[in-house]
Short mmCIF file of C-alpha atoms in Angstrom, two decimals:
data_model
loop_
_atom_site.label_atom_id
_atom_site.label_comp_id
_atom_site.label_asym_id
_atom_site.label_seq_id
_atom_site.Cartn_x
_atom_site.Cartn_y
_atom_site.Cartn_z
CA MET Q 280 -0.05 -0.01 -0.18
CA SER Q 281 2.85 2.30 0.81
CA VAL Q 282 4.32 1.68 -2.74
CA LEU Q 283 0.88 2.66 -4.24
CA TYR Q 284 0.86 5.97 -2.21
CA ALA Q 285 4.38 6.70 -3.15
CA LEU Q 286 3.58 6.15 -7.10
CA THR Q 287 0.34 8.20 -6.59
CA TRP Q 288 2.26 11.24 -4.77
CA ARG Q 289 4.99 11.11 -7.66
CA LEU Q 290 2.22 11.15 -10.41
CA LEU Q 291 0.47 14.12 -8.91
CA HIS Q 292 3.77 16.06 -8.37
CA LEU Q 293 4.56 15.15 -12.31
CA LEU Q 294 1.11 16.32 -13.09
CA LEU Q 295 1.51 19.53 -11.02
CA SER Q 296 4.97 20.37 -12.91
CA VAL Q 297 3.54 19.80 -16.32
CA GLN Q 298 0.63 22.23 -15.32
CA ARG Q 299 3.05 24.91 -14.18
CA ALA Q 300 5.19 24.63 -17.40
CA LEU Q 301 1.96 24.82 -19.52
CA LEU Q 302 0.69 27.90 -17.55
CA ALA Q 303 3.89 29.67 -17.91
CA TRP Q 304 3.94 29.05 -21.65
CA LEU Q 305 0.25 30.09 -22.11
CA ARG Q 306 1.03 33.55 -20.19
CA LEU Q 307 3.97 34.31 -22.39
CA TRP Q 308 2.10 33.46 -25.72
CA HIS Q 309 -1.04 35.22 -24.76
CA TRP Q 310 0.85 38.44 -24.02
CA ARG Q 311 2.71 38.26 -27.39
CA VAL Q 312 -0.43 37.52 -29.36
CA TRP Q 313 -2.49 40.39 -27.56
CA ARG Q 314 0.18 42.84 -28.12
CA ALA Q 315 0.76 41.85 -31.70
CA ALA Q 316 -3.08 42.06 -32.25
CA GLY Q 317 -2.97 45.55 -30.55
CA ALA Q 318 -0.16 46.81 -32.82
CA PHE Q 319 -2.18 45.54 -35.97
CA LEU Q 320 -5.80 46.64 -35.18
CA LEU Q 321 -5.17 49.85 -33.02
CA PRO Q 322 -3.61 53.10 -34.04
CA PRO Q 323 0.03 53.49 -33.09
CA ASP Q 324 -0.50 55.86 -30.15
CA LEU Q 325 -3.17 53.38 -28.70
CA ALA Q 326 -1.29 50.03 -29.35
CA TYR Q 327 0.55 50.14 -26.04
CA GLN Q 328 0.10 52.57 -22.87
CA GLU Q 329 2.61 52.82 -20.06
CA ARG Q 330 2.67 55.04 -17.12
CA GLY Q 331 3.15 58.73 -18.02
CA PRO Q 332 2.59 59.89 -21.50
CA LEU Q 333 1.23 57.51 -24.58
CA VAL Q 334 4.30 55.55 -25.78
CA ASP Q 335 5.00 54.69 -29.36
CA CYS Q 336 6.62 51.22 -28.97
CA LYS Q 337 6.88 50.11 -32.31
CA PHE Q 338 10.29 48.49 -33.17
CA PRO Q 339 11.88 46.28 -36.08
CA ARG Q 340 10.33 43.02 -36.12
CA ARG Q 341 13.18 40.40 -36.07
CA GLN Q 342 12.97 36.97 -34.58
CA CYS Q 343 16.42 37.17 -33.21
CA VAL Q 344 19.46 39.77 -33.17
CA ARG Q 345 23.06 38.52 -32.16
CA SER Q 346 25.06 41.06 -30.04
CA SER Q 347 27.76 40.86 -32.92
CA ASP Q 348 25.25 42.34 -35.08
CA CYS Q 349 26.70 45.95 -34.98
CA ALA Q 350 24.60 47.51 -37.57
CA TYR Q 351 21.36 46.48 -36.18
CA LEU Q 352 22.28 47.37 -32.57
CA GLN Q 353 23.52 50.73 -33.70
CA ARG Q 354 20.29 51.57 -35.59
CA ASP Q 355 18.30 50.36 -32.70
CA ARG Q 356 20.21 52.44 -30.29
CA ALA Q 357 19.83 55.56 -32.28
CA GLN Q 358 16.10 55.07 -32.09
CA LEU Q 359 16.41 55.50 -28.25
CA SER Q 360 16.10 58.86 -26.81
CA LYS Q 361 17.42 57.77 -23.52
CA LEU Q 362 19.24 54.71 -22.42
CA PRO Q 363 19.32 53.46 -18.84
CA LEU Q 364 22.61 53.66 -17.16
CA HIS Q 365 21.85 50.80 -14.85
CA ILE Q 366 19.29 48.09 -15.69
CA GLY Q 367 18.26 45.62 -13.22
CA LEU Q 368 16.86 42.13 -14.24
CA LEU Q 369 14.45 40.89 -11.50
CA ILE Q 370 13.70 37.25 -11.93
CA SER Q 371 10.37 36.26 -9.86
CA GLU Q 372 9.83 32.82 -11.68
CA GLU Q 373 10.08 29.34 -10.21
CA HIS Q 374 12.26 28.12 -12.88
CA GLU Q 375 15.50 29.69 -14.11
CA SER Q 376 17.11 29.96 -17.55
CA TYR Q 377 20.84 30.70 -17.44
CA THR Q 378 21.06 30.98 -21.26
CA ASP Q 379 18.34 33.47 -21.47
CA VAL Q 380 19.65 35.65 -18.77
CA ALA Q 381 23.04 35.51 -20.36
CA SER Q 382 21.31 36.70 -23.82
CA LEU Q 383 19.63 39.62 -21.81
CA VAL Q 384 22.99 40.65 -20.35
CA LEU Q 385 24.73 40.43 -23.83
CA TRP Q 386 21.95 42.65 -25.32
CA CYS Q 387 22.56 45.26 -22.44
CA MET Q 388 26.27 45.12 -23.31
CA ALA Q 389 25.64 45.67 -27.00
CA LEU Q 390 23.29 48.67 -26.75
CA GLY Q 391 25.66 50.45 -24.50
CA ILE Q 392 24.11 49.77 -21.05
CA SER Q 393 26.88 50.36 -18.57
CA TYR Q 394 25.56 48.51 -15.51
CA VAL Q 395 23.64 45.33 -15.32
CA SER Q 396 22.38 43.53 -12.24
CA VAL Q 397 20.67 40.09 -11.97
CA TYR Q 398 18.41 39.30 -8.83
CA ASP Q 399 16.05 36.55 -7.93
CA PRO Q 400 14.39 36.17 -4.45
CA GLN Q 401 15.84 32.64 -3.66
CA GLY Q 402 19.32 33.78 -4.51
CA ILE Q 403 19.87 31.05 -7.02
CA PHE Q 404 21.81 33.23 -9.50
CA LYS Q 405 24.19 34.28 -7.04
CA GLN Q 406 24.75 30.89 -5.53
CA ASN Q 407 25.42 29.85 -9.22
CA SER Q 408 26.99 32.89 -10.37
CA SER Q 409 29.92 31.09 -11.99
CA ARG Q 410 27.56 29.18 -14.09
CA LEU Q 411 25.94 32.46 -15.28
CA LEU Q 412 29.25 33.92 -15.98
CA ASP Q 413 30.25 30.83 -17.86
CA GLU Q 414 27.16 31.09 -20.08
CA VAL Q 415 27.75 34.56 -20.71
CA LEU Q 416 31.23 34.03 -21.73
CA LYS Q 417 30.20 31.04 -23.89
CA GLN Q 418 27.73 33.12 -25.83
CA GLN Q 419 30.37 35.94 -26.36
CA LYS Q 420 32.68 33.36 -27.88
CA GLU Q 421 29.96 31.70 -30.03
CA GLU Q 422 28.67 35.02 -31.32
CA ARG Q 423 32.36 36.68 -31.35
CA SER Q 424 30.89 39.60 -29.39
CA PRO Q 425 33.32 42.57 -29.58
CA TYR Q 426 31.65 43.80 -26.36
CA PRO Q 427 33.85 43.11 -23.01
CA LEU Q 428 32.33 42.37 -19.76
CA ILE Q 429 33.60 43.04 -16.03
CA TYR Q 430 32.19 40.63 -13.43
CA ALA Q 431 31.82 42.84 -10.06
CA ASN Q 432 31.16 40.01 -7.65
CA GLY Q 433 34.05 39.10 -5.62
CA SER Q 434 36.69 40.87 -3.49
CA ALA Q 435 36.57 44.48 -3.08
CA ASP Q 436 39.94 45.12 -4.81
CA ARG Q 437 38.49 43.30 -7.86
CA THR Q 438 35.31 45.55 -7.64
CA ASP Q 439 37.26 48.63 -7.66
CA LYS Q 440 39.25 47.38 -10.72
CA ALA Q 441 36.04 46.57 -12.20
CA PHE Q 442 34.64 50.00 -12.38
CA LEU Q 443 37.54 51.21 -14.44
CA GLN Q 444 36.03 49.52 -17.41
CA LEU Q 445 32.48 49.10 -18.68
CA PRO Q 446 29.94 47.39 -18.90
CA VAL Q 447 29.85 45.67 -15.24
CA LEU Q 448 27.65 42.73 -14.32
CA LYS Q 449 26.65 42.07 -10.71
CA VAL Q 450 24.64 39.23 -9.40
CA LEU Q 451 22.38 40.08 -6.27
CA SER Q 452 20.35 38.27 -3.73
CA PRO Q 453 18.13 39.17 -0.95
CA GLU Q 454 21.13 39.62 1.42
CA ASP Q 455 22.12 42.65 -0.64
CA GLY Q 456 18.76 44.28 0.25
CA LYS Q 457 17.49 44.75 3.80
CA PRO Q 458 20.26 42.89 5.49
CA ASN Q 459 22.76 45.28 3.94
CA MET Q 460 20.60 48.08 5.29
CA VAL Q 461 20.63 46.65 8.85
CA LYS Q 462 24.49 46.16 8.24
CA ALA Q 463 24.79 49.93 7.56
CA ALA Q 464 22.61 50.78 10.64
CA GLN Q 465 24.77 48.80 12.81
CA ASN Q 466 27.98 50.52 11.39
CA PHE Q 467 26.38 53.72 12.39
CA CYS Q 468 25.58 52.63 15.72
CA GLN Q 469 29.03 51.25 16.29
CA LEU Q 470 30.43 54.93 15.27
CA VAL Q 471 28.02 56.43 17.92
CA ALA Q 472 29.52 53.91 20.61
CA ASP Q 473 32.94 55.14 19.54
CA ARG Q 474 32.22 58.62 19.78
CA GLN Q 475 32.92 59.24 16.30
CA LYS Q 476 29.25 60.19 15.40
CA THR Q 477 26.23 61.37 17.38
CA PRO Q 478 22.74 60.07 16.96
CA ALA Q 479 21.80 63.54 15.55
CA ASP Q 480 24.13 63.08 12.68
CA LEU Q 481 21.98 60.30 11.28
CA ASP Q 482 19.85 61.70 8.35
CA VAL Q 483 18.77 60.38 4.81
CA ASP Q 484 22.39 61.60 3.11
CA ALA Q 485 24.31 59.98 6.02
CA PHE Q 486 22.49 56.74 5.77
CA ASP Q 487 22.86 56.98 2.00
CA HIS Q 488 26.53 57.32 2.22
CA LEU Q 489 26.81 54.24 4.67
CA LEU Q 490 24.94 52.03 2.01
CA ARG Q 491 27.11 53.27 -0.75
CA SER Q 492 30.17 52.11 1.04
CA THR Q 493 28.96 48.68 0.55
CA GLN Q 494 27.09 49.06 -2.60
CA ASN Q 495 29.20 51.04 -5.35
CA PHE Q 496 26.61 50.51 -8.11
CA PRO Q 497 24.58 53.64 -9.19
CA ASP Q 498 20.74 53.26 -8.60
CA PRO Q 499 18.86 51.31 -11.24
CA ASP Q 500 17.11 53.46 -13.69
CA LEU Q 501 15.18 50.73 -15.06
CA ILE Q 502 14.07 47.21 -13.77
CA LEU Q 503 12.75 44.42 -16.02
CA LYS Q 504 10.71 42.25 -13.99
CA PHE Q 505 9.97 38.71 -15.26
CA GLY Q 506 6.94 36.76 -13.78
CA SER Q 507 3.49 37.30 -12.65
CA THR Q 508 4.24 38.40 -9.13
CA ASN Q 509 3.58 42.23 -8.58
CA SER Q 510 6.36 42.66 -5.99
CA THR Q 511 10.01 43.82 -5.98
CA LEU Q 512 10.64 40.74 -3.75
CA GLY Q 513 13.39 42.53 -1.74
CA PHE Q 514 15.30 43.84 -4.61
CA LEU Q 515 17.56 46.81 -3.36
CA PRO Q 516 14.87 48.58 -1.45
CA TRP Q 517 16.58 51.80 -0.68
CA HIS Q 518 18.06 51.94 -4.44
CA ILE Q 519 14.88 51.82 -6.31
CA ARG Q 520 12.65 54.49 -5.03
CA LEU Q 521 13.16 56.27 -8.37
CA SER Q 522 13.45 53.54 -10.71
CA GLU Q 523 11.29 52.71 -13.40
CA MET Q 524 9.71 49.13 -13.47
CA ILE Q 525 8.43 47.38 -16.84
CA SER Q 526 6.94 43.83 -16.28
CA LEU Q 527 7.37 41.02 -18.61
CA PRO Q 528 5.64 37.64 -18.61
CA SER Q 529 8.66 35.46 -18.51
CA HIS Q 530 12.47 35.50 -19.16
CA VAL Q 531 12.26 32.04 -20.56
CA ASN Q 532 12.77 31.99 -24.45
CA ILE Q 533 12.73 35.99 -24.36
CA GLN Q 534 13.00 37.47 -27.73
CA TYR Q 535 15.27 40.46 -28.66
CA GLU Q 536 12.32 42.21 -29.98
CA ASP Q 537 10.67 41.94 -26.39
CA PHE Q 538 13.74 43.31 -24.74
CA PHE Q 539 14.03 46.17 -27.15
CA HIS Q 540 10.08 46.87 -26.88
CA ALA Q 541 10.85 47.39 -23.05
CA LEU Q 542 13.61 49.87 -23.76
CA ARG Q 543 11.53 51.83 -26.20
CA CYS Q 544 8.90 52.13 -23.67
CA TYR Q 545 11.36 53.25 -20.98
CA ALA Q 546 12.87 55.72 -23.49
CA GLY Q 547 9.24 57.36 -24.13
CA CYS Q 548 8.29 57.36 -20.30
CA GLU Q 549 8.45 60.65 -18.26
CA GLN Q 550 10.35 60.32 -15.26
CA ARG Q 551 9.15 62.73 -12.57
CA LEU Q 552 11.59 61.70 -9.77
CA GLY Q 553 9.18 61.80 -7.15
CA LYS Q 554 7.50 65.01 -7.93
#
């Protein structure tokens, strides 16, 4: 009887995994079909609406672009009125694809984005950061990409040297968010205990300076959130207060046209910077 229960449990687990994969696939294609239908049936200024003014999000319809296709990428970059200095890739899905995240990193590099951070709430990418870096280097070699990459994770000396060159990749986890803020507060308390500071010295600028001493990246201008969860999931809560966020259904099998579509929407939005 116990064997029968075990087999039944495994069968139910398999069916649940298949259901989750099917739902993720349906969400991705449902989003693409409706977006394509909107672009075909509606006027350009109504085909897509984002926060702020109406955004014209038309872009070249190509199934795939290699990061070494300089002519295409230079033309695409020229279409963008502004480009984020730092883009964050927030992966909120249960299944991760190192190949697709590596493609996103290479597209960012090729378009001239200086800083790229990758984050997931379980810290899987940070735990396996060497695997992600190997995938990025593999695709660079396969595509003969002319764009160099500096990996910022590691010792402080290595990070300081990394900022002498661009672009820079950093892999983040929840410990870089709220726990890092707690550590900064503890450091300030220690300064007060050592009589190097007083409690009155603590303000927004002072706390921001403490955080910058451990997080040298500039604040993200744009966050691409992948998945159906409507939450930042602990991604750098102090640094993203002025960041634009654009949601995409999934990073799995992401196409360049979807990535560039998000950049077009960011370029067309009006950033009020909290006003």
